[in-house]
PDB file of C-alpha atoms in Angstrom:
ATOM      1  CA  MET G   1     -11.500  10.908  21.205  1.00 42.00           C
ATOM      2  CA  ASP G   2     -11.862  12.120  24.790  1.00 50.00           C
ATOM      3  CA  ARG G   3     -11.483   9.841  27.781  1.00 65.00           C
ATOM      4  CA  LEU G   4     -14.818   8.218  28.514  1.00 73.00           C
ATOM      5  CA  THR G   5     -16.328   7.742  31.951  1.00 83.00           C
ATOM      6  CA  THR G   6     -17.326   4.282  33.146  1.00 86.00           C
ATOM      7  CA  ARG G   7     -20.964   5.215  32.550  1.00 90.00           C
ATOM      8  CA  GLU G   8     -20.221   6.351  28.982  1.00 88.00           C
ATOM      9  CA  MET G   9     -18.135   3.231  28.314  1.00 90.00           C
ATOM     10  CA  THR G  10     -20.949   1.028  29.644  1.00 94.00           C
ATOM     11  CA  ALA G  11     -23.454   2.826  27.412  1.00 93.00           C
ATOM     12  CA  ARG G  12     -21.169   2.432  24.399  1.00 92.00           C
ATOM     13  CA  LEU G  13     -20.850  -1.325  24.951  1.00 96.00           C
ATOM     14  CA  ARG G  14     -24.597  -1.717  25.467  1.00 97.00           C
ATOM     15  CA  ALA G  15     -25.334   0.363  22.352  1.00 96.00           C
ATOM     16  CA  ALA G  16     -23.177  -2.078  20.393  1.00 96.00           C
ATOM     17  CA  GLY G  17     -25.169  -4.992  21.826  1.00 97.00           C
ATOM     18  CA  ILE G  18     -22.329  -6.205  24.034  1.00 97.00           C
ATOM     19  CA  PRO G  19     -23.234  -7.521  27.492  1.00 96.00           C
ATOM     20  CA  VAL G  20     -21.167  -5.617  30.050  1.00 96.00           C
ATOM     21  CA  THR G  21     -18.821  -7.513  32.367  1.00 95.00           C
ATOM     22  CA  LEU G  22     -16.026  -6.172  34.553  1.00 94.00           C
ATOM     23  CA  GLN G  23     -13.385  -7.576  32.204  1.00 95.00           C
ATOM     24  CA  ARG G  24     -15.048  -6.263  29.027  1.00 96.00           C
ATOM     25  CA  LEU G  25     -15.422  -2.867  30.640  1.00 95.00           C
ATOM     26  CA  GLU G  26     -11.736  -2.827  31.588  1.00 95.00           C
ATOM     27  CA  ILE G  27     -10.664  -3.944  28.092  1.00 96.00           C
ATOM     28  CA  ALA G  28     -12.832  -1.164  26.661  1.00 95.00           C
ATOM     29  CA  ARG G  29     -11.301   1.358  29.069  1.00 93.00           C
ATOM     30  CA  VAL G  30      -7.779   0.355  28.049  1.00 94.00           C
ATOM     31  CA  LEU G  31      -8.406   0.377  24.326  1.00 93.00           C
ATOM     32  CA  LEU G  32     -11.317   2.720  23.649  1.00 89.00           C
ATOM     33  CA  SER G  33     -10.788   5.599  26.067  1.00 85.00           C
ATOM     34  CA  ARG G  34      -8.093   7.171  23.873  1.00 84.00           C
ATOM     35  CA  PRO G  35      -6.710   6.797  20.363  1.00 86.00           C
ATOM     36  CA  ALA G  36      -4.616   3.634  20.507  1.00 90.00           C
ATOM     37  CA  HIS G  37      -2.949   0.967  18.400  1.00 94.00           C
ATOM     38  CA  MET G  38      -2.427  -1.960  20.747  1.00 95.00           C
ATOM     39  CA  SER G  39      -1.657  -5.643  20.365  1.00 95.00           C
ATOM     40  CA  ALA G  40      -3.730  -8.169  22.297  1.00 96.00           C
ATOM     41  CA  ASP G  41      -0.749  -8.782  24.589  1.00 96.00           C
ATOM     42  CA  GLN G  42      -0.424  -5.051  25.313  1.00 96.00           C
ATOM     43  CA  VAL G  43      -4.131  -4.894  26.159  1.00 97.00           C
ATOM     44  CA  LEU G  44      -3.785  -7.971  28.392  1.00 97.00           C
ATOM     45  CA  SER G  45      -0.795  -6.508  30.227  1.00 97.00           C
ATOM     46  CA  GLU G  46      -2.587  -3.239  30.927  1.00 96.00           C
ATOM     47  CA  VAL G  47      -5.886  -4.904  31.888  1.00 96.00           C
ATOM     48  CA  ARG G  48      -4.124  -7.211  34.361  1.00 97.00           C
ATOM     49  CA  GLN G  49      -2.923  -4.154  36.300  1.00 96.00           C
ATOM     50  CA  SER G  50      -6.540  -3.600  37.410  1.00 94.00           C
ATOM     51  CA  VAL G  51      -8.096  -7.038  36.931  1.00 95.00           C
ATOM     52  CA  PRO G  52      -5.217  -9.492  37.565  1.00 96.00           C
ATOM     53  CA  ASP G  53      -7.168 -12.696  36.896  1.00 95.00           C
ATOM     54  CA  THR G  54      -8.059 -11.720  33.306  1.00 96.00           C
ATOM     55  CA  SER G  55      -7.159 -14.552  30.940  1.00 97.00           C
ATOM     56  CA  ARG G  56      -5.529 -14.283  27.533  1.00 97.00           C
ATOM     57  CA  ALA G  57      -8.577 -16.031  26.029  1.00 97.00           C
ATOM     58  CA  THR G  58     -10.906 -13.407  27.516  1.00 97.00           C
ATOM     59  CA  VAL G  59      -8.891 -10.600  25.945  1.00 98.00           C
ATOM     60  CA  TYR G  60      -8.688 -12.303  22.536  1.00 97.00           C
ATOM     61  CA  ASN G  61     -12.399 -13.177  22.550  1.00 98.00           C
ATOM     62  CA  THR G  62     -13.370  -9.669  23.642  1.00 98.00           C
ATOM     63  CA  LEU G  63     -11.179  -8.054  20.981  1.00 98.00           C
ATOM     64  CA  LYS G  64     -12.793 -10.318  18.377  1.00 97.00           C
ATOM     65  CA  LEU G  65     -16.237  -9.269  19.642  1.00 98.00           C
ATOM     66  CA  PHE G  66     -15.259  -5.574  19.608  1.00 97.00           C
ATOM     67  CA  ARG G  67     -14.008  -6.005  16.027  1.00 96.00           C
ATOM     68  CA  GLU G  68     -17.227  -7.729  14.945  1.00 96.00           C
ATOM     69  CA  LYS G  69     -19.262  -4.913  16.531  1.00 96.00           C
ATOM     70  CA  LYS G  70     -17.006  -2.337  14.798  1.00 93.00           C
ATOM     71  CA  LEU G  71     -15.723  -0.780  18.023  1.00 95.00           C
ATOM     72  CA  VAL G  72     -12.137  -1.425  16.869  1.00 96.00           C
ATOM     73  CA  LYS G  73     -10.379  -2.228  13.621  1.00 94.00           C
ATOM     74  CA  GLU G  74      -7.910  -5.080  13.329  1.00 94.00           C
ATOM     75  CA  LEU G  75      -4.719  -4.149  11.473  1.00 93.00           C
ATOM     76  CA  ILE G  76      -2.214  -6.709  10.246  1.00 91.00           C
ATOM     77  CA  VAL G  77       0.873  -4.510  10.018  1.00 89.00           C
ATOM     78  CA  ASP G  78       3.203  -7.377   9.193  1.00 84.00           C
ATOM     79  CA  PRO G  79       2.919 -11.180   9.307  1.00 86.00           C
ATOM     80  CA  ASP G  80       3.966 -11.252  12.970  1.00 87.00           C
ATOM     81  CA  ARG G  81       2.110  -8.201  14.263  1.00 88.00           C
ATOM     82  CA  VAL G  82      -1.601  -7.560  14.613  1.00 92.00           C
ATOM     83  CA  VAL G  83      -2.864  -4.461  16.417  1.00 94.00           C
ATOM     84  CA  PHE G  84      -6.296  -3.180  17.284  1.00 95.00           C
ATOM     85  CA  ASP G  85      -7.117   0.415  16.393  1.00 95.00           C
ATOM     86  CA  SER G  86      -9.598   2.323  18.546  1.00 92.00           C
ATOM     87  CA  ASN G  87     -10.085   4.943  15.812  1.00 90.00           C
ATOM     88  CA  THR G  88     -12.815   3.581  13.546  1.00 88.00           C
ATOM     89  CA  TYR G  89     -13.236   6.765  11.502  1.00 88.00           C
ATOM     90  CA  PRO G  90     -11.919   6.637   7.911  1.00 88.00           C
ATOM     91  CA  HIS G  91      -8.136   6.983   7.989  1.00 92.00           C
ATOM     92  CA  TYR G  92      -4.958   5.203   6.959  1.00 94.00           C
ATOM     93  CA  HIS G  93      -1.696   4.245   8.672  1.00 95.00           C
ATOM     94  CA  MET G  94       2.053   4.729   8.462  1.00 95.00           C
ATOM     95  CA  TYR G  95       4.146   1.909   9.917  1.00 94.00           C
ATOM     96  CA  ASP G  96       7.855   2.306  10.676  1.00 94.00           C
ATOM     97  CA  VAL G  97       9.298  -1.161  10.053  1.00 91.00           C
ATOM     98  CA  ASN G  98      12.388  -0.362  12.159  1.00 92.00           C
ATOM     99  CA  THR G  99      10.711   1.014  15.263  1.00 92.00           C
ATOM    100  CA  GLY G 100       7.291  -0.643  15.043  1.00 90.00           C
ATOM    101  CA  GLU G 101       5.626   2.759  15.446  1.00 92.00           C
ATOM    102  CA  LEU G 102       2.187   2.990  13.853  1.00 94.00           C
ATOM    103  CA  THR G 103       0.659   6.416  13.267  1.00 94.00           C
ATOM    104  CA  ASP G 104      -2.622   7.566  11.806  1.00 94.00           C
ATOM    105  CA  VAL G 105      -2.739   9.319   8.436  1.00 95.00           C
ATOM    106  CA  SER G 106      -5.927  11.304   7.892  1.00 91.00           C
ATOM    107  CA  ALA G 107      -8.140  10.516   4.924  1.00 88.00           C
ATOM    108  CA  GLU G 108      -7.533  14.104   3.762  1.00 90.00           C
ATOM    109  CA  GLU G 109      -3.760  13.523   3.568  1.00 92.00           C
ATOM    110  CA  LEU G 110      -4.063  10.534   1.260  1.00 90.00           C
ATOM    111  CA  LYS G 111      -6.667  10.246  -1.469  1.00 85.00           C
ATOM    112  CA  VAL G 112      -7.635   6.872  -2.869  1.00 84.00           C
ATOM    113  CA  VAL G 113      -8.927   7.808  -6.305  1.00 86.00           C
ATOM    114  CA  GLY G 114     -10.264   4.492  -7.494  1.00 86.00           C
ATOM    115  CA  VAL G 115     -10.650   0.808  -6.881  1.00 86.00           C
ATOM    116  CA  PRO G 116     -10.585  -2.101  -9.307  1.00 90.00           C
ATOM    117  CA  GLN G 117     -13.842  -2.975 -11.009  1.00 92.00           C
ATOM    118  CA  LEU G 118     -15.564  -5.551  -8.871  1.00 93.00           C
ATOM    119  CA  PRO G 119     -17.663  -8.471 -10.079  1.00 94.00           C
ATOM    120  CA  PRO G 120     -21.410  -7.758  -9.937  1.00 93.00           C
ATOM    121  CA  ASP G 121     -21.926 -10.021  -6.914  1.00 96.00           C
ATOM    122  CA  ILE G 122     -19.160  -8.368  -4.855  1.00 94.00           C
ATOM    123  CA  GLU G 123     -19.354  -5.091  -2.926  1.00 93.00           C
ATOM    124  CA  LEU G 124     -16.545  -3.003  -1.459  1.00 90.00           C
ATOM    125  CA  GLU G 125     -16.420  -3.169   2.326  1.00 87.00           C
ATOM    126  CA  GLU G 126     -13.484  -0.844   2.988  1.00 85.00           C
ATOM    127  CA  VAL G 127     -10.023   0.162   1.806  1.00 86.00           C
ATOM    128  CA  ASP G 128      -7.115  -0.292   4.213  1.00 88.00           C
ATOM    129  CA  VAL G 129      -3.811   1.409   3.446  1.00 92.00           C
ATOM    130  CA  ILE G 130      -0.648   0.864   5.476  1.00 93.00           C
ATOM    131  CA  ILE G 131       2.332   2.895   4.279  1.00 94.00           C
ATOM    132  CA  ARG G 132       5.513   1.126   5.380  1.00 94.00           C
ATOM    133  CA  VAL G 133       8.530   3.366   5.983  1.00 95.00           C
ATOM    134  CA  ARG G 134      12.021   3.071   7.464  1.00 94.00           C
ATOM    135  CA  GLY G 135      14.734   5.535   8.424  1.00 89.00           C
ATOM    136  CA  LYS G 136      17.116   6.246   5.539  1.00 87.00           C
ATOM    137  CA  HIS G 137      20.172   5.197   7.531  1.00 77.00           C
ATOM    138  CA  ALA G 138      18.693   2.239   9.345  1.00 58.00           C
TER     139      ALA G 138
END
């Protein structure tokens, strides 16, 4: 994902049906202009460098909206840590439980060969895989 210009970012938000505001545009710049796995607090901290009066509620509500519009994916990497992933293409994740580092694993590197049989009134939305690792001597 290449860095997007303000014009491209504005067009991307509008294409998703999101009304553009200064704060939404800045949140999009922080999170969507490069591959990123960021918590809401990390997004807030970075956004406040340019738009200091941005509230926590604005960031959380905007991230929820971005998730609903499929601009980001929400990943629950452990019970205390939720991050937002700007890469919405099919892929998986590796999470180092010691360092907190989260890295992408391409869909080609890991093949999911089947899913459980679903009831007739249920359809598969997506498969999320988080591989949890730790250093051997940690």
